[in-house]
Short mmCIF file of C-alpha atoms and ligand atoms in Angstrom, two decimals:
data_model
loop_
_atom_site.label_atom_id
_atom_site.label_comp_id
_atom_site.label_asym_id
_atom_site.label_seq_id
_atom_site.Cartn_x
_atom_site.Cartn_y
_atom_site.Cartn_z
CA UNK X 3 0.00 0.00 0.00
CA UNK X 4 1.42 3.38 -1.11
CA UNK X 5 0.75 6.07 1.61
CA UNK X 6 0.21 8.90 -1.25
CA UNK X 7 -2.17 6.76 -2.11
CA UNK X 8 -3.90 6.36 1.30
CA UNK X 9 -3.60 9.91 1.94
CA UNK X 10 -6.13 11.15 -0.62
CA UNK X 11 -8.88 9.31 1.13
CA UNK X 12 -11.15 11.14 3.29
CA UNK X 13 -11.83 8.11 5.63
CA UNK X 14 -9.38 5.03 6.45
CA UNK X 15 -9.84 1.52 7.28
CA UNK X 16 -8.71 0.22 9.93
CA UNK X 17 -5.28 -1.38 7.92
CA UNK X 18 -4.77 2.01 6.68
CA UNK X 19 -4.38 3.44 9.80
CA UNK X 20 -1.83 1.20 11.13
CA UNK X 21 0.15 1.60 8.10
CA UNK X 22 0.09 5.46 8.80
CA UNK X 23 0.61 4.63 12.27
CA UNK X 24 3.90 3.25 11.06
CA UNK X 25 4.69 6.04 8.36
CA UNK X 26 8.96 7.27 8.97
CA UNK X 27 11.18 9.71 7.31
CA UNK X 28 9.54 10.88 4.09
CA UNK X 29 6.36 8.90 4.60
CA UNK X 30 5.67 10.65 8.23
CA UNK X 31 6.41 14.31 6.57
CA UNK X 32 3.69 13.29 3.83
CA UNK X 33 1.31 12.44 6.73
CA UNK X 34 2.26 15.68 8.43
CA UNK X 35 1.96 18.01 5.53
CA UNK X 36 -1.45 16.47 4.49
CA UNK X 37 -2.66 16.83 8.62
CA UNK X 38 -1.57 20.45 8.68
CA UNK X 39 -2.97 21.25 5.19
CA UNK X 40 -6.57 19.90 6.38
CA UNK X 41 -6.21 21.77 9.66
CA UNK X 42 -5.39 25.10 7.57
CA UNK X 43 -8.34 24.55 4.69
CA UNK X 44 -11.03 23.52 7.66
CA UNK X 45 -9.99 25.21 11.03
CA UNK X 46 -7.35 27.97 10.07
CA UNK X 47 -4.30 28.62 12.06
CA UNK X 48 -5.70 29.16 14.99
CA UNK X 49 -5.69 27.97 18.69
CA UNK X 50 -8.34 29.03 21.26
CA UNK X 51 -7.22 28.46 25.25
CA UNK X 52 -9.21 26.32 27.88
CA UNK X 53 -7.97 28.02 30.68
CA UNK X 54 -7.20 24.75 33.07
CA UNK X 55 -8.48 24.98 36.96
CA UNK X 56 -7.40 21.26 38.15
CA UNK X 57 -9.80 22.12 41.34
CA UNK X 58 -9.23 18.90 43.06
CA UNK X 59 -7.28 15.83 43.47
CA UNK X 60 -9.58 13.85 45.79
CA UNK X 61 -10.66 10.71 43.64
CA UNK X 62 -13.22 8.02 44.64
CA UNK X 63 -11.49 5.94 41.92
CA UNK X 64 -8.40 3.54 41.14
CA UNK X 65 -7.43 3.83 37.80
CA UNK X 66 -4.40 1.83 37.70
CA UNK X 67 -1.98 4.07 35.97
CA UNK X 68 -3.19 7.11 37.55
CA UNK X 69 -0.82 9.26 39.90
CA UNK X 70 -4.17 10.45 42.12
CA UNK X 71 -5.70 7.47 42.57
CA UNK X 72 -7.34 6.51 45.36
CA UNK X 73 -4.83 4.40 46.43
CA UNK X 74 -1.99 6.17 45.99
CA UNK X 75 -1.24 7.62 49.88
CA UNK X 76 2.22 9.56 49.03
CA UNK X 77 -0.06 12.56 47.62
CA UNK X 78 -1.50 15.73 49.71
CA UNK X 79 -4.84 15.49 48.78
CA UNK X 80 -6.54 19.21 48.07
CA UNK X 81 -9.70 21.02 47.44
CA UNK X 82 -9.78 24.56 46.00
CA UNK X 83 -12.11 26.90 47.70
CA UNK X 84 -14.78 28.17 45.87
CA UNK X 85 -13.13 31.48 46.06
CA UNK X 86 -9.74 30.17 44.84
CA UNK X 87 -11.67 28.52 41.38
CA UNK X 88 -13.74 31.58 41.20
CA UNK X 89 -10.52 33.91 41.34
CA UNK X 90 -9.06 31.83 38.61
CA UNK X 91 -12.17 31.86 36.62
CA UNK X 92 -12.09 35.67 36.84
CA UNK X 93 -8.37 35.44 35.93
CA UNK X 94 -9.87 33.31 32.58
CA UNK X 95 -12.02 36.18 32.14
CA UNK X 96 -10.16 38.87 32.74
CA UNK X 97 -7.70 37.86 30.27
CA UNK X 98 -9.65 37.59 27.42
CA UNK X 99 -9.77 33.36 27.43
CA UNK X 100 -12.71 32.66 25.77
CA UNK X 101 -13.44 29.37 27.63
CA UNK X 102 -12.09 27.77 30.90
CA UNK X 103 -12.31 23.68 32.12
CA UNK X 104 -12.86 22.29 35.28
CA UNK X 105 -10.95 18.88 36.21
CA UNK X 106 -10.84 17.26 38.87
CA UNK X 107 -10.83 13.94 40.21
CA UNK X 108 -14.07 11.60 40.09
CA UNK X 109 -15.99 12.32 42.66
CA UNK X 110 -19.80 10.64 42.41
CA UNK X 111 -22.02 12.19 45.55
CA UNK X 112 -25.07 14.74 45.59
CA UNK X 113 -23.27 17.61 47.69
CA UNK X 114 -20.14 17.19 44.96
CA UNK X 115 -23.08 17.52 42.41
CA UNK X 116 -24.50 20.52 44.48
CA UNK X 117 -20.90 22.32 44.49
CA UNK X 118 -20.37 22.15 40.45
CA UNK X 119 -23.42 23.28 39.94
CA UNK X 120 -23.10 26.41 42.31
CA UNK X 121 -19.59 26.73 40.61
CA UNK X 122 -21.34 26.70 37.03
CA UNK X 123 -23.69 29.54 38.35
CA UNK X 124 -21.33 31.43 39.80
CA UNK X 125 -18.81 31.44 36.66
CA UNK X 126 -21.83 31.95 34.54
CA UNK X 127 -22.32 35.25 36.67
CA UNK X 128 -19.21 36.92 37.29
CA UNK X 129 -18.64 36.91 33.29
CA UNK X 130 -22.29 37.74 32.27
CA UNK X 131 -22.62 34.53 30.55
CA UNK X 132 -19.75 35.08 28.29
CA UNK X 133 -17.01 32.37 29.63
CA UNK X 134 -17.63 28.66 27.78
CA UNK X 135 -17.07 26.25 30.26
CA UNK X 136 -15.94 22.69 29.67
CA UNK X 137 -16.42 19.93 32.18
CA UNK X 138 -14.00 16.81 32.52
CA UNK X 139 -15.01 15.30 35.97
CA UNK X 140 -15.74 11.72 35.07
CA UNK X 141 -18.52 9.19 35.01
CA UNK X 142 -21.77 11.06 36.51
CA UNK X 143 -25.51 9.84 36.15
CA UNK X 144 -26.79 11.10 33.32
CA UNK X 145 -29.68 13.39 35.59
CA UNK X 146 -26.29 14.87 36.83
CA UNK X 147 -25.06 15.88 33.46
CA UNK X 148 -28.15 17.65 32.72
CA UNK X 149 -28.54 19.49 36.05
CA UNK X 150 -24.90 21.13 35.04
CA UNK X 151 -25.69 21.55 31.29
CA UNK X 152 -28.68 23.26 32.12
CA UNK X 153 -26.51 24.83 34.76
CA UNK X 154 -24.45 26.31 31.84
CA UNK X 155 -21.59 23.62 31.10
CA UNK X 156 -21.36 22.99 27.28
CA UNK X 157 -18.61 20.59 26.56
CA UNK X 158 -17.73 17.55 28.33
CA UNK X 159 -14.16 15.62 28.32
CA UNK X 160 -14.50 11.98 28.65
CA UNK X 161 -11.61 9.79 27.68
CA UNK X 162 -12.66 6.61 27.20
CA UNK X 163 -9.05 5.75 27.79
CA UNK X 164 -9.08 2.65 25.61
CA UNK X 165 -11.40 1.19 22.98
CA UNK X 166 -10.18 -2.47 23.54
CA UNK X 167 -12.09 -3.70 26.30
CA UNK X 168 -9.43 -6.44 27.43
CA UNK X 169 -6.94 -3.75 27.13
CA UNK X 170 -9.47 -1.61 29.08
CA UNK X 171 -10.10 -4.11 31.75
CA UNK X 172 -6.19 -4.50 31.89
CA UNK X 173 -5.67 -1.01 33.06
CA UNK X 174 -8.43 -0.68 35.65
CA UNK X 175 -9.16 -2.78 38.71
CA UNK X 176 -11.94 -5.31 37.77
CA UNK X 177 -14.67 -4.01 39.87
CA UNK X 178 -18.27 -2.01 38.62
CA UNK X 179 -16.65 1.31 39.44
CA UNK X 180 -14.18 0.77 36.32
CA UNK X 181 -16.80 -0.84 33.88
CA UNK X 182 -15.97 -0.05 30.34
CA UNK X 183 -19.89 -0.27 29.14
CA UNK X 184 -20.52 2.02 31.86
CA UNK X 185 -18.11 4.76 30.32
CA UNK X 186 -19.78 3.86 26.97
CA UNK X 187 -23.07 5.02 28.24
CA UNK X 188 -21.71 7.85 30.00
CA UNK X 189 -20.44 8.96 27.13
CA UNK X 190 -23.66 8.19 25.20
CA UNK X 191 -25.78 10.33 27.23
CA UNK X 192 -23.42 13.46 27.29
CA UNK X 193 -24.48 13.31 23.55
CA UNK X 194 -27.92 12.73 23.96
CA UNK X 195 -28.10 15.82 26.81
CA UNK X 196 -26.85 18.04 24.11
CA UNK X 197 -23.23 18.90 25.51
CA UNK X 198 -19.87 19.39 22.76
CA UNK X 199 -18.55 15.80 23.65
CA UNK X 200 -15.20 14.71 23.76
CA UNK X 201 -13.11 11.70 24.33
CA UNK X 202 -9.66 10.08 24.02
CA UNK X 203 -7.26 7.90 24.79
CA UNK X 204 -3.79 7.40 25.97
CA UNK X 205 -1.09 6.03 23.42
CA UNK X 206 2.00 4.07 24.66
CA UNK X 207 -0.09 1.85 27.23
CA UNK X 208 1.59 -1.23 28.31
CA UNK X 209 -0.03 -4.02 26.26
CA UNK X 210 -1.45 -1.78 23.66
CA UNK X 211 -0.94 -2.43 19.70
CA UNK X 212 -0.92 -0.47 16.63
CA UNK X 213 -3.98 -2.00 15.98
CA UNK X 214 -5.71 -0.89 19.12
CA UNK X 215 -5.03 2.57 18.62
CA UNK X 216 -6.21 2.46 15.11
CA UNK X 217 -9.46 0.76 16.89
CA UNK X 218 -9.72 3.82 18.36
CA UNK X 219 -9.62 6.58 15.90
CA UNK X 220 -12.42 4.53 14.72
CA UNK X 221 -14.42 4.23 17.47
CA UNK X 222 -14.31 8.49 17.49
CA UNK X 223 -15.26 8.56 14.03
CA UNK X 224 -18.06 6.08 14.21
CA UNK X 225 -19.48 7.51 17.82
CA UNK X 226 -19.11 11.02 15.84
CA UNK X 227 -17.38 13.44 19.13
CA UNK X 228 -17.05 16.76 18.33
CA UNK X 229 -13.45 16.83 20.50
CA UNK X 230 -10.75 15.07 21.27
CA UNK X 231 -8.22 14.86 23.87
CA UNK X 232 -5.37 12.42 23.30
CA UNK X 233 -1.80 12.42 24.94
CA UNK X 234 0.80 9.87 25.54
CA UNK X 235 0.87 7.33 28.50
CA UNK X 236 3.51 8.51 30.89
CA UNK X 237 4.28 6.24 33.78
CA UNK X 238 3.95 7.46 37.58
CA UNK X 239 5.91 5.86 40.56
CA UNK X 240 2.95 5.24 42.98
CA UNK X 241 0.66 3.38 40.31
CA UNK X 242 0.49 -0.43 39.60
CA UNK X 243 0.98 0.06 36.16
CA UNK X 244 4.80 1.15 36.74
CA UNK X 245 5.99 -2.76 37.13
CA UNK X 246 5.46 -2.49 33.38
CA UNK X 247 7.86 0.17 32.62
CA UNK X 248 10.42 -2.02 31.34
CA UNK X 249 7.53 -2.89 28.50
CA UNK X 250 6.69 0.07 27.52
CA UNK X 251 7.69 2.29 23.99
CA UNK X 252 10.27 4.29 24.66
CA UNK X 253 9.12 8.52 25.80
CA UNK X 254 10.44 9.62 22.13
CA UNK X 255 8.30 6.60 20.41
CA UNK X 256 5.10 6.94 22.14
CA UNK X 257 5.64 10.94 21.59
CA UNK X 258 5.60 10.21 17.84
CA UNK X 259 2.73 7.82 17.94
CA UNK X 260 0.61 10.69 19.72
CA UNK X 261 1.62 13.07 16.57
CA UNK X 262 0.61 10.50 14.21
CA UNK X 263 -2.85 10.07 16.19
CA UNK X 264 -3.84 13.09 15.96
CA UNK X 265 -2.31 14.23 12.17
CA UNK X 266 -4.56 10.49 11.30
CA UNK X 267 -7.57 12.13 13.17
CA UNK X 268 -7.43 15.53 11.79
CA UNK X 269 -8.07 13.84 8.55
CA UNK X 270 -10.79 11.57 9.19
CA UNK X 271 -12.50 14.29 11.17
CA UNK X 272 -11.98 17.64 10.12
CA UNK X 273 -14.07 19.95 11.81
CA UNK X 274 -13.37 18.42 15.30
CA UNK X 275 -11.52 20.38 18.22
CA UNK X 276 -8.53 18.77 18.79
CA UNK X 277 -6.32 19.40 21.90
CA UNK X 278 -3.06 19.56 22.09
CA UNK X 279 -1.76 17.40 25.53
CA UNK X 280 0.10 18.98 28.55
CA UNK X 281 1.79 15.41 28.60
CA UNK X 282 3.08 16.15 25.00
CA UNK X 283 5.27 18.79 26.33
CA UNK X 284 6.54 16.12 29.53
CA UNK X 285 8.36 15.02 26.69
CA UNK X 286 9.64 17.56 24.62
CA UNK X 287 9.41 21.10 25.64
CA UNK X 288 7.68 22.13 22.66
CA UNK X 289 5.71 18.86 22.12
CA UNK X 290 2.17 20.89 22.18
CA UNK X 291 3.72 23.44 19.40
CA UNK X 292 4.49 20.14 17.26
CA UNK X 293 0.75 19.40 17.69
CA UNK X 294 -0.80 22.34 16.66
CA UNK X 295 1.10 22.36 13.72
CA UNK X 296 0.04 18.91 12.52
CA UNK X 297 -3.51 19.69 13.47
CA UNK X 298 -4.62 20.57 17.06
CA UNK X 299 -6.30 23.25 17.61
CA UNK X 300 -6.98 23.70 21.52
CA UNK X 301 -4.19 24.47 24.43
CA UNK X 302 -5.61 24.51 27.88
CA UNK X 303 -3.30 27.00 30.15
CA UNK X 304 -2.97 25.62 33.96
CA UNK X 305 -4.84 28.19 35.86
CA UNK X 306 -4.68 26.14 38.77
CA UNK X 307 -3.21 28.51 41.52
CA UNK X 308 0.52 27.56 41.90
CA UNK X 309 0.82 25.85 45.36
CA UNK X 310 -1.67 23.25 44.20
CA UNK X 311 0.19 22.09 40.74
CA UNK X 312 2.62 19.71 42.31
CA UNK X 313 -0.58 17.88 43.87
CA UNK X 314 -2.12 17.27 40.62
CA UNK X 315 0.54 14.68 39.13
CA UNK X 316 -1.06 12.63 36.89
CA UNK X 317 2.25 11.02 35.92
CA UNK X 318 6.07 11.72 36.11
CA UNK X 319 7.78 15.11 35.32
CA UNK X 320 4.54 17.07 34.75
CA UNK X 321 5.31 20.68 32.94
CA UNK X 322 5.00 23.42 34.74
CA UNK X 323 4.11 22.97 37.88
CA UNK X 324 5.92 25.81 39.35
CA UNK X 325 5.04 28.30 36.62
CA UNK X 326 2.20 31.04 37.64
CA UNK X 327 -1.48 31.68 35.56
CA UNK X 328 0.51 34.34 33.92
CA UNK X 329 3.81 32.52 32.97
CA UNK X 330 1.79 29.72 31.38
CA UNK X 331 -0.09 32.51 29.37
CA UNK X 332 3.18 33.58 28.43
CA UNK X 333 4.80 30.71 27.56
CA UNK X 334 1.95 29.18 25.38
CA UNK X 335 1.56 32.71 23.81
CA UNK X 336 5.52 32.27 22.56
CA UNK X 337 4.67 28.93 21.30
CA UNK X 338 1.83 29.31 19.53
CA UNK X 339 3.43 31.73 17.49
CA UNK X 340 6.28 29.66 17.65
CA UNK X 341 3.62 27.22 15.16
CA UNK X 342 2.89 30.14 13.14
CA UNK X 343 -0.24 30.15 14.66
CA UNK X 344 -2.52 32.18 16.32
CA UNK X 345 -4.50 32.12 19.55
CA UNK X 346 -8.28 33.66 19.06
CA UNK X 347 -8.98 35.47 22.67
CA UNK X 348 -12.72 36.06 23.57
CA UNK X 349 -14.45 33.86 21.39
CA UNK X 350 -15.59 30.00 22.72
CA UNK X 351 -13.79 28.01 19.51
CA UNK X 352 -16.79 25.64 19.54
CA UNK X 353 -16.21 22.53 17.71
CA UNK X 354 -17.61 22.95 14.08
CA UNK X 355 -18.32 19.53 13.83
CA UNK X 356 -21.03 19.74 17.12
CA UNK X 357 -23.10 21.97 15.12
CA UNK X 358 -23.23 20.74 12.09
CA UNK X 359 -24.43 17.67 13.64
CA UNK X 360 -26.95 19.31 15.35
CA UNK X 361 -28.47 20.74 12.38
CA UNK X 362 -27.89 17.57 10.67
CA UNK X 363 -30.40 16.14 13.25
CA UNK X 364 -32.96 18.60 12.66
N1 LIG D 415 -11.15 12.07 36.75
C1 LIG D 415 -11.58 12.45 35.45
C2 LIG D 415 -11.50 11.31 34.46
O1 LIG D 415 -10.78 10.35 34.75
O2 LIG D 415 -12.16 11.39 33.44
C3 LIG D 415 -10.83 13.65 34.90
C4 LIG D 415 -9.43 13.83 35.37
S1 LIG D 415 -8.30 12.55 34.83
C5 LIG D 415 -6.89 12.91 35.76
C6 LIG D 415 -7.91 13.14 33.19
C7 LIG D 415 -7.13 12.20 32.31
O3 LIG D 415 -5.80 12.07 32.79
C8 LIG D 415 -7.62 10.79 32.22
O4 LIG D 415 -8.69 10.67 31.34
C9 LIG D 415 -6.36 10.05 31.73
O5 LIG D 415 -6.39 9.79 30.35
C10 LIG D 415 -5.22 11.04 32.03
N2 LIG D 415 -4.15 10.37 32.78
C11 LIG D 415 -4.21 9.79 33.99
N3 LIG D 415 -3.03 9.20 34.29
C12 LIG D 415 -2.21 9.39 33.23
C13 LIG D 415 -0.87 9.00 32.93
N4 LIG D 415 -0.15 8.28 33.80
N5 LIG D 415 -0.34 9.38 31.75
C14 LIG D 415 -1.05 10.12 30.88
N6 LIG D 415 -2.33 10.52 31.11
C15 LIG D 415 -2.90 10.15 32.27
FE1 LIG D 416 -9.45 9.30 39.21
FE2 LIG D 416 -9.59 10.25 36.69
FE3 LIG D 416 -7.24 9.44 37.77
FE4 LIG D 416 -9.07 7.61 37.17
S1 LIG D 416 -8.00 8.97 35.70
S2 LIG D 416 -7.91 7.72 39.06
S3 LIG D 416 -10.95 8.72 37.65
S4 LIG D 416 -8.51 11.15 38.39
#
């Protein structure tokens, strides 16, 4: 198979995807320039910031390659006050952002229900309506979703981590609090409720194949998200997964894969928003530049006040957790341009794709 010749198609199989997923030297550039040129004929060069408040790392869950798990005890565990998320929202605000997302860990009870809401309200008021606001707080019941949509969330970050359910089941504890179908239907009914939805995976997991991954890209297509969040796997100390490390790709390998993903996925779906991963730039300080040039199109700045950063380590050597709300401005700003690109303050950047699916529908 000749990959000029895959790369005029609008839509791979799955066969074709793993041969892109292999694509070096010359081949990888084609892929590359083809990604980019989609992203510049569909999106522009443009990037639009999420500003990032990580407002707690209290989990009920155990994710097994997760650095604030449940189970992991060498962490500080922290909740932001109200006033400290509010202050950063205002910070969003104030600075022209457009959008902001709250992240936290998955926490499934009705006064954690109560406090997003009263959050969503509250962000809704001090910016007259005018911040977007994207949730990524986990599995929820789906009466839960819409109290906060209605509340005023729009978009909703869901990764569903892995597509491969024994690959799935290999990376969470085998319990009903990590059931893949559940996810599935979470996922489903974020849809349904009418938010922007989003999903991804992690590339570079111990067991994972080319294969798998391509699984995935299809799974996006076919279940039709409007966003995508993708980044590599990065191991963490205190997690189960690390007795794996000596498995896994090499950093530099499962870096490239991640490019690939989302150059591949910029072509099969070209109106989506497409992030570009923090845990791209764990691995090379301008690994979320590379990204936007190949085809994402969203960078969320850490507006999590400083002191709390270091508590929030998903995996090993996390950017910036010493940097201020205004450094990371700063820095992204520099990069972005960096991409020859262009970041679009005060507007949301909704995902295309959501409404012309919506209309679609109608
Ligand atoms: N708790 C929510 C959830 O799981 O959907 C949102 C926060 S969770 C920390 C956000 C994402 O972090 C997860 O979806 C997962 O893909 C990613 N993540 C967790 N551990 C990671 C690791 N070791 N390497 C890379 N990404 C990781
Ligand atoms: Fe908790 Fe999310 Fe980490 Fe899983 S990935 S342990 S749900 S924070």
């Amino acid at each position: 198979m000749k990959i000029t010749d895959i790369l005029v198609k609008d839509s791979f199989s799955k066969e074709e995807i793993v041969r892109l997923l292999h694509a070096e030297g010359e081949e990888r550039i084609l892929l590359f320039n083809r990604s980019s040129e989609v992203k510049q004929k569909y999106i522009g060069n443009k990037v639009w910031f999420r500003g990032l408040i990580e407002f707690s790392n209290v989990c009920g869950k155990d994710c097994l390659y997760c650095g604030i798990r449940k189970g992991n005890k060498n962490l500080t565990r922290y909740n932001l006050s109200d006033d400290e998320i509010l202050h950063a929202a205002k910070f969003a605000f104030e600075n022209n952002y457009g959008s902001l997302a709250l992240q936290s860990g998955e926490i499934e009870s009705p006064a954690f229900t109560k406090r997003v809401t009263k959050l969503l309200n509250a962000i809704k008021e001090l910016s007259g309506g005018r911040l977007g606001i994207t949730l990524s707080v986990g599995e929820q019941k789906p009466e839960v979703y819409k109290e906060w949509f209605d509340a005023g969330a729009h978009r909703y970050l869901l990764r569903v981590e892995s597509t491969n359910r024994e690959l799935y089941s290999k990376i969470h504890p085998d319990n009903k609090k990590h059931d893949f179908q559940r996810r599935l239907n979470c996922l489903r009914s974020l849809q349904e409720i009418g938010y922007q939805t989003g999903t991804g995976v992690m590339i570079g997991l111990p067991f994972q194949t080319p294969e798998d991954l391509a699984g995935d890209l299809l799974f996006m297509k076919e279940f039709d998200i409007d966003m995508c969040g993708m980044g590599p796997y990065i191991e963490h100390a205190d997690t189960p997964l690390i007795s794996y490390a000596g498995e896994l790709l090499p950093l530099r390998e499962r870096f490239d894969l991640t490019l690939k993903m989302i150059a591949i996925l910029r072509i099969m779906m070209k109106d989506i928003n497409i992030v570009a991963a923090t845990a791209l730039q764990a691995i090379d300080p301008v690994g979320r530049e590379k990204a936007v040039k190949i085809g994402a199109n969203i960078l969320m700045p850490n507006i999590t006040p400083g002191r709390y950063r270091d508590s929030y380590k998903l995996y090993d050597n996390k950017p910036c957790t010493d940097d201020s709300a205004e450094d990371c401005q700063s820095c992204l700003e520099a990069r972005v341009s960096l991409a020859d690109a262009e970041v679009v303050y005060g507007e949301w950047g909704d995902s295309q794709h959501y409404d012309k699916r919506r209309n679609r529908k109608q």
